[in-house]
mmCIF file of C-alpha atoms in Angstrom:
data_model
loop_
_atom_site.group_PDB
_atom_site.id
_atom_site.type_symbol
_atom_site.label_atom_id
_atom_site.label_comp_id
_atom_site.label_asym_id
_atom_site.label_seq_id
_atom_site.Cartn_x
_atom_site.Cartn_y
_atom_site.Cartn_z
ATOM 1 C CA MET A 25 31.996 161.971 14.219
ATOM 2 C CA LYS A 26 29.417 161.230 16.839
ATOM 3 C CA LYS A 27 26.272 160.600 14.868
ATOM 4 C CA ALA A 28 24.109 159.827 17.905
ATOM 5 C CA LEU A 29 24.822 163.211 19.460
ATOM 6 C CA PHE A 30 24.977 165.179 16.243
ATOM 7 C CA PHE A 31 21.831 164.020 14.477
ATOM 8 C CA SER A 32 19.740 162.067 16.970
ATOM 9 C CA PHE A 33 16.477 163.210 15.442
ATOM 10 C CA LEU A 34 17.317 161.131 12.362
ATOM 11 C CA ALA A 35 16.011 158.127 14.270
ATOM 12 C CA LEU A 36 12.502 159.577 14.118
ATOM 13 C CA LEU A 37 12.302 158.484 10.517
ATOM 14 C CA GLY A 38 12.455 154.867 11.561
ATOM 15 C CA SER A 39 13.202 152.284 8.943
ATOM 16 C CA GLN A 40 11.613 154.066 5.975
ATOM 17 C CA PRO A 41 13.139 153.184 2.589
ATOM 18 C CA ILE A 42 15.460 155.772 1.108
ATOM 19 C CA LEU A 43 13.545 155.799 -2.185
ATOM 20 C CA ALA A 44 10.246 154.346 -3.234
ATOM 21 C CA GLN A 45 11.825 153.172 -6.480
ATOM 22 C CA LYS A 46 14.213 150.263 -6.837
ATOM 23 C CA ASP A 47 17.509 150.998 -5.156
ATOM 24 C CA THR A 48 20.243 152.052 -7.497
ATOM 25 C CA GLU A 49 23.840 150.981 -7.262
ATOM 26 C CA ALA A 50 24.849 154.491 -6.253
ATOM 27 C CA LEU A 51 22.334 154.533 -3.453
ATOM 28 C CA GLN A 52 23.367 151.132 -2.193
ATOM 29 C CA LYS A 53 26.989 152.253 -2.218
ATOM 30 C CA ALA A 54 26.116 155.434 -0.341
ATOM 31 C CA ASP A 55 24.129 153.580 2.311
ATOM 32 C CA SER A 56 26.949 151.088 2.753
ATOM 33 C CA LEU A 57 29.533 153.828 3.218
ATOM 34 C CA PHE A 58 27.329 155.776 5.594
ATOM 35 C CA ALA A 59 26.696 152.702 7.720
ATOM 36 C CA ALA A 60 30.467 152.143 7.867
ATOM 37 C CA ASP A 61 30.974 155.723 9.150
ATOM 38 C CA SER A 62 32.581 156.775 5.850
ATOM 39 C CA ILE A 63 30.059 159.554 5.636
ATOM 40 C CA GLU A 64 32.139 161.970 3.572
ATOM 41 C CA ALA A 65 32.709 159.283 0.958
ATOM 42 C CA ALA A 66 28.976 158.535 0.904
ATOM 43 C CA TYR A 67 27.976 162.112 0.101
ATOM 44 C CA PRO A 68 28.955 162.158 -3.646
ATOM 45 C CA PHE A 69 26.834 159.057 -4.252
ATOM 46 C CA TYR A 70 23.824 160.601 -2.504
ATOM 47 C CA ARG A 71 24.289 163.740 -4.566
ATOM 48 C CA GLN A 72 24.454 161.613 -7.710
ATOM 49 C CA VAL A 73 21.117 160.016 -6.852
ATOM 50 C CA LEU A 74 19.580 163.407 -6.149
ATOM 51 C CA ARG A 75 20.810 164.951 -9.405
ATOM 52 C CA GLN A 76 20.255 162.077 -11.796
ATOM 53 C CA GLN A 77 16.992 160.632 -10.574
ATOM 54 C CA LYS A 78 15.411 163.839 -9.294
ATOM 55 C CA VAL A 79 13.885 161.872 -6.421
ATOM 56 C CA TYR A 80 14.747 161.869 -2.788
ATOM 57 C CA SER A 81 13.471 160.960 0.650
ATOM 58 C CA PRO A 82 13.708 162.958 3.882
ATOM 59 C CA ARG A 83 16.084 160.382 5.301
ATOM 60 C CA MET A 84 18.559 160.719 2.453
ATOM 61 C CA LEU A 85 18.413 164.517 2.667
ATOM 62 C CA LEU A 86 19.009 164.457 6.410
ATOM 63 C CA ARG A 87 22.072 162.321 5.863
ATOM 64 C CA MET A 88 23.360 164.773 3.276
ATOM 65 C CA ALA A 89 22.731 167.637 5.697
ATOM 66 C CA TYR A 90 24.590 165.748 8.407
ATOM 67 C CA VAL A 91 27.649 165.372 6.177
ATOM 68 C CA GLN A 92 27.650 169.017 5.146
ATOM 69 C CA GLU A 93 27.308 170.294 8.691
ATOM 70 C CA GLY A 94 30.168 168.075 9.775
ATOM 71 C CA LEU A 95 32.293 169.686 7.072
ATOM 72 C CA GLY A 96 31.295 173.140 8.281
ATOM 73 C CA HIS A 97 29.180 173.895 5.200
ATOM 74 C CA TYR A 98 26.155 175.146 7.091
ATOM 75 C CA PRO A 99 24.395 176.784 4.076
ATOM 76 C CA ALA A 100 24.372 173.436 2.259
ATOM 77 C CA ALA A 101 23.212 171.696 5.426
ATOM 78 C CA LEU A 102 20.346 174.169 5.758
ATOM 79 C CA TYR A 103 19.395 173.637 2.132
ATOM 80 C CA TYR A 104 19.115 169.869 2.503
ATOM 81 C CA LEU A 105 17.261 170.272 5.781
ATOM 82 C CA SER A 106 14.860 172.645 4.026
ATOM 83 C CA LEU A 107 14.241 170.096 1.274
ATOM 84 C CA ALA A 108 13.546 167.420 3.874
ATOM 85 C CA GLN A 109 11.208 169.748 5.761
ATOM 86 C CA ALA A 110 9.314 170.628 2.580
ATOM 87 C CA ARG A 111 8.834 166.960 1.757
ATOM 88 C CA GLN A 112 7.959 165.822 5.268
ATOM 89 C CA PRO A 113 7.349 168.614 7.827
ATOM 90 C CA ARG A 114 8.669 167.676 11.262
ATOM 91 C CA ARG A 115 9.231 169.745 14.367
ATOM 92 C CA SER A 116 12.553 168.021 14.994
ATOM 93 C CA THR A 117 13.852 168.957 11.544
ATOM 94 C CA TRP A 118 12.766 172.565 11.984
ATOM 95 C CA ALA A 119 14.365 172.688 15.435
ATOM 96 C CA LYS A 120 17.659 171.618 13.858
ATOM 97 C CA MET A 121 17.320 174.329 11.209
ATOM 98 C CA ALA A 122 16.517 176.967 13.838
ATOM 99 C CA SER A 123 19.496 175.866 15.931
ATOM 100 C CA LEU A 124 21.879 176.161 12.978
ATOM 101 C CA ALA A 125 20.431 179.539 12.036
ATOM 102 C CA GLN A 126 20.798 180.882 15.564
ATOM 103 C CA ARG A 127 24.377 179.671 15.742
ATOM 104 C CA HIS A 128 25.274 181.536 12.549
ATOM 105 C CA ARG A 129 23.001 184.544 13.177
ATOM 106 C CA LEU A 130 20.701 183.901 10.235
ATOM 107 C CA THR A 131 17.157 185.151 9.815
ATOM 108 C CA GLY A 132 13.938 183.514 8.648
ATOM 109 C CA TYR A 133 13.867 180.554 11.050
ATOM 110 C CA PRO A 134 11.372 181.409 13.811
ATOM 111 C CA ASP A 135 11.302 178.953 16.691
ATOM 112 C CA SER A 136 7.971 179.870 18.278
ATOM 113 C CA TRP A 137 4.838 177.981 19.274
ATOM 114 C CA ARG A 138 3.073 179.420 16.228
ATOM 115 C CA GLN A 139 5.679 177.957 13.931
ATOM 116 C CA GLN A 140 5.395 174.593 15.661
ATOM 117 C CA LEU A 141 1.630 174.693 15.173
ATOM 118 C CA ARG A 142 2.051 175.494 11.488
ATOM 119 C CA ILE A 143 4.347 172.511 11.090
ATOM 120 C CA VAL A 144 1.755 170.170 12.603
ATOM 121 C CA PHE A 145 -0.954 171.472 10.268
ATOM 122 C CA ARG A 146 1.298 171.303 7.217
ATOM 123 C CA ARG A 147 2.311 167.768 8.007
ATOM 124 C CA TYR A 148 -1.304 166.670 7.631
ATOM 125 C CA TYR A 149 -2.294 169.368 5.133
ATOM 126 C CA TYR A 150 -2.931 167.152 2.127
ATOM 127 C CA ARG A 151 -4.802 164.527 4.124
ATOM 128 C CA LEU A 152 -7.044 167.180 5.646
ATOM 129 C CA LEU A 153 -7.496 168.721 2.220
ATOM 130 C CA GLN A 154 -8.631 165.430 0.726
ATOM 131 C CA VAL A 155 -11.164 164.920 3.507
ATOM 132 C CA ALA A 156 -12.438 168.494 3.236
ATOM 133 C CA LEU A 157 -12.903 168.257 -0.542
ATOM 134 C CA LEU A 158 -14.580 164.867 -0.268
ATOM 135 C CA VAL A 159 -17.080 166.224 2.268
ATOM 136 C CA ALA A 160 -17.718 169.237 0.020
ATOM 137 C CA VAL A 161 -18.405 167.058 -3.022
ATOM 138 C CA VAL A 162 -20.650 164.629 -1.149
ATOM 139 C CA GLY A 163 -22.510 167.431 0.599
ATOM 140 C CA GLY A 164 -23.045 169.376 -2.617
ATOM 141 C CA THR A 165 -24.285 166.264 -4.422
ATOM 142 C CA VAL A 166 -26.780 165.417 -1.686
ATOM 143 C CA LEU A 167 -28.139 168.954 -1.585
ATOM 144 C CA TRP A 168 -28.440 169.055 -5.368
ATOM 145 C CA LEU A 169 -30.393 165.791 -5.435
ATOM 146 C CA ARG A 170 -32.633 167.050 -2.646
ATOM 147 C CA ARG A 171 -33.287 170.548 -3.960
ATOM 148 C CA ARG A 172 -36.238 171.065 -1.672
ATOM 149 C CA GLU A 173 -34.081 171.134 1.439
ATOM 150 C CA ARG A 174 -34.416 174.179 3.652
ATOM 151 C CA ARG A 175 -32.364 177.243 2.823
ATOM 152 C CA GLY A 176 -30.490 176.819 6.095
ATOM 153 C CA TRP A 177 -28.742 173.727 4.743
ATOM 154 C CA TRP A 178 -27.555 175.630 1.693
ATOM 155 C CA VAL A 179 -26.289 178.454 3.892
ATOM 156 C CA ALA A 180 -24.411 175.964 6.043
ATOM 157 C CA TYR A 181 -22.953 174.340 2.929
ATOM 158 C CA ALA A 182 -21.818 177.712 1.570
ATOM 159 C CA ALA A 183 -20.186 178.514 4.907
ATOM 160 C CA TYR A 184 -18.380 175.181 4.812
ATOM 161 C CA VAL A 185 -17.080 175.820 1.280
ATOM 162 C CA LEU A 186 -15.822 179.269 2.326
ATOM 163 C CA ALA A 187 -14.103 177.785 5.384
ATOM 164 C CA THR A 188 -12.444 175.163 3.180
ATOM 165 C CA ALA A 189 -11.216 177.887 0.816
ATOM 166 C CA ALA A 190 -9.790 179.815 3.777
ATOM 167 C CA PHE A 191 -8.058 176.637 4.929
ATOM 168 C CA LEU A 192 -6.478 176.202 1.512
ATOM 169 C CA ASN A 193 -5.245 179.761 1.467
ATOM 170 C CA LEU A 194 -3.966 180.130 5.033
ATOM 171 C CA LEU A 195 -2.402 176.730 5.610
ATOM 172 C CA ARG A 196 -1.025 175.882 2.188
ATOM 173 C CA PRO A 197 2.723 175.129 2.174
ATOM 174 C CA GLU A 198 4.669 178.303 1.573
ATOM 175 C CA ARG A 199 7.398 178.680 -1.016
ATOM 176 C CA SER A 200 10.770 179.578 0.398
ATOM 177 C CA GLY A 201 14.344 180.078 -0.683
ATOM 178 C CA LEU A 202 17.780 180.362 0.848
ATOM 179 C CA VAL A 203 20.154 183.211 0.069
ATOM 180 C CA ALA A 204 22.972 181.685 -1.974
ATOM 181 C CA ARG A 205 25.428 184.589 -2.207
ATOM 182 C CA SER A 206 27.095 186.689 0.441
ATOM 183 C CA ARG A 207 25.919 190.283 0.787
ATOM 184 C CA ALA A 208 22.934 189.722 -1.492
ATOM 185 C CA ALA A 209 20.929 192.923 -1.837
ATOM 186 C CA LEU A 210 17.234 193.173 -1.015
ATOM 187 C CA MET A 211 15.603 195.935 -3.016
ATOM 188 C CA ALA A 212 12.272 197.744 -2.712
ATOM 189 C CA GLY A 213 11.496 197.032 -6.368
ATOM 190 C CA PRO A 214 12.495 194.683 -9.210
ATOM 191 C CA SER A 215 15.217 196.976 -10.510
ATOM 192 C CA PRO A 216 18.862 197.740 -9.739
ATOM 193 C CA GLY A 217 17.830 201.378 -9.429
ATOM 194 C CA ALA A 218 15.211 200.676 -6.744
ATOM 195 C CA THR A 219 15.704 201.626 -3.110
ATOM 196 C CA TRP A 220 18.183 199.399 -1.292
ATOM 197 C CA LEU A 221 16.634 197.845 1.814
ATOM 198 C CA THR A 222 19.271 195.609 3.378
ATOM 199 C CA THR A 223 21.940 193.007 2.732
ATOM 200 C CA ALA A 224 21.156 189.333 3.303
ATOM 201 C CA ALA A 225 23.621 186.694 4.487
ATOM 202 C CA VAL A 226 24.225 183.298 2.933
ATOM 203 C CA GLY A 227 21.698 180.910 4.436
ATOM 204 C CA ASP A 228 19.048 183.492 5.312
ATOM 205 C CA ARG A 229 15.600 182.077 4.613
ATOM 206 C CA LEU A 230 13.043 184.140 2.696
ATOM 207 C CA VAL A 231 9.416 183.373 1.895
ATOM 208 C CA VAL A 232 8.928 183.546 -1.888
ATOM 209 C CA LEU A 233 5.782 185.396 -2.974
ATOM 210 C CA GLY A 234 6.332 185.385 -6.716
ATOM 211 C CA LYS A 235 8.714 186.068 -9.553
ATOM 212 C CA GLN A 236 9.137 188.992 -11.912
ATOM 213 C CA ASP A 237 11.660 188.815 -14.713
ATOM 214 C CA VAL A 238 15.034 188.033 -13.039
ATOM 215 C CA TRP A 239 13.770 188.941 -9.561
ATOM 216 C CA TYR A 240 12.092 187.013 -6.790
ATOM 217 C CA ARG A 241 9.461 188.870 -4.783
ATOM 218 C CA VAL A 242 9.985 187.871 -1.150
ATOM 219 C CA ARG A 243 8.685 188.756 2.286
ATOM 220 C CA TRP A 244 11.056 190.764 4.454
ATOM 221 C CA GLN A 245 10.003 192.125 7.853
ATOM 222 C CA GLY A 246 6.360 191.969 6.835
ATOM 223 C CA LYS A 247 6.968 193.861 3.585
ATOM 224 C CA ASP A 248 7.566 192.954 -0.035
ATOM 225 C CA ALA A 249 11.165 192.997 -1.175
ATOM 226 C CA TYR A 250 13.020 191.843 -4.256
ATOM 227 C CA ILE A 251 16.167 189.778 -4.677
ATOM 228 C CA ARG A 252 17.926 188.733 -7.864
ATOM 229 C CA GLN A 253 17.179 185.228 -9.059
ATOM 230 C CA HIS A 254 20.812 184.102 -8.960
ATOM 231 C CA ASP A 255 21.098 185.259 -5.319
ATOM 232 C CA LEU A 256 18.356 182.936 -4.069
ATOM 233 C CA LEU A 257 18.119 179.147 -4.173
ATOM 234 C CA GLU A 258 14.444 178.187 -4.108
ATOM 235 C CA VAL A 259 13.458 175.143 -2.080
ATOM 236 C CA GLN A 260 11.367 172.885 -4.307
#
């Protein structure tokens, strides 16, 4: 396989370590096989690391996605790409996901300037959040110590707190899931007797809004819909 042509955006990750923890024997074996172009043989070891240690890096996930796409298993490739994107949002990773989705006529992978802007914000979301909360705490402390400050300062502080809350709500990372079964039904309510809305394809991406009993509440065409829990693989 031609790795340079197939997954060139992998180079964007540079020389980051696969895991922050001490390398395991399985991981070392996987890296060795992957470097020797025995990528299919490397995949079981990567999967072992992912399952047993419950830790992973974007680079390892991108390698797993590369293997699965090469085997023609595009739903698995999309799942690993989604995990990598959730851990480290990158426009290049999303572009790969959107390309795969377009090739297989899947929904839920918008490739617009708005989506690109969201990715940039989400990449720095937690850093911006830390700064915003730090400013809020410092500002509130100063105003409390200097209670005689003009009302205008308190109004400005309240406006800042409200803006920070809006930031948390609008830009927080969204939960998502990939349809795991062919012809999975989307229903208007959390019941088999509810109105049938449509049938989803394996690999379709849905934004998860919540969970009710054995149903996920998801967003579909701007509306709430429900899909059975075993039909959706949530990206965590």
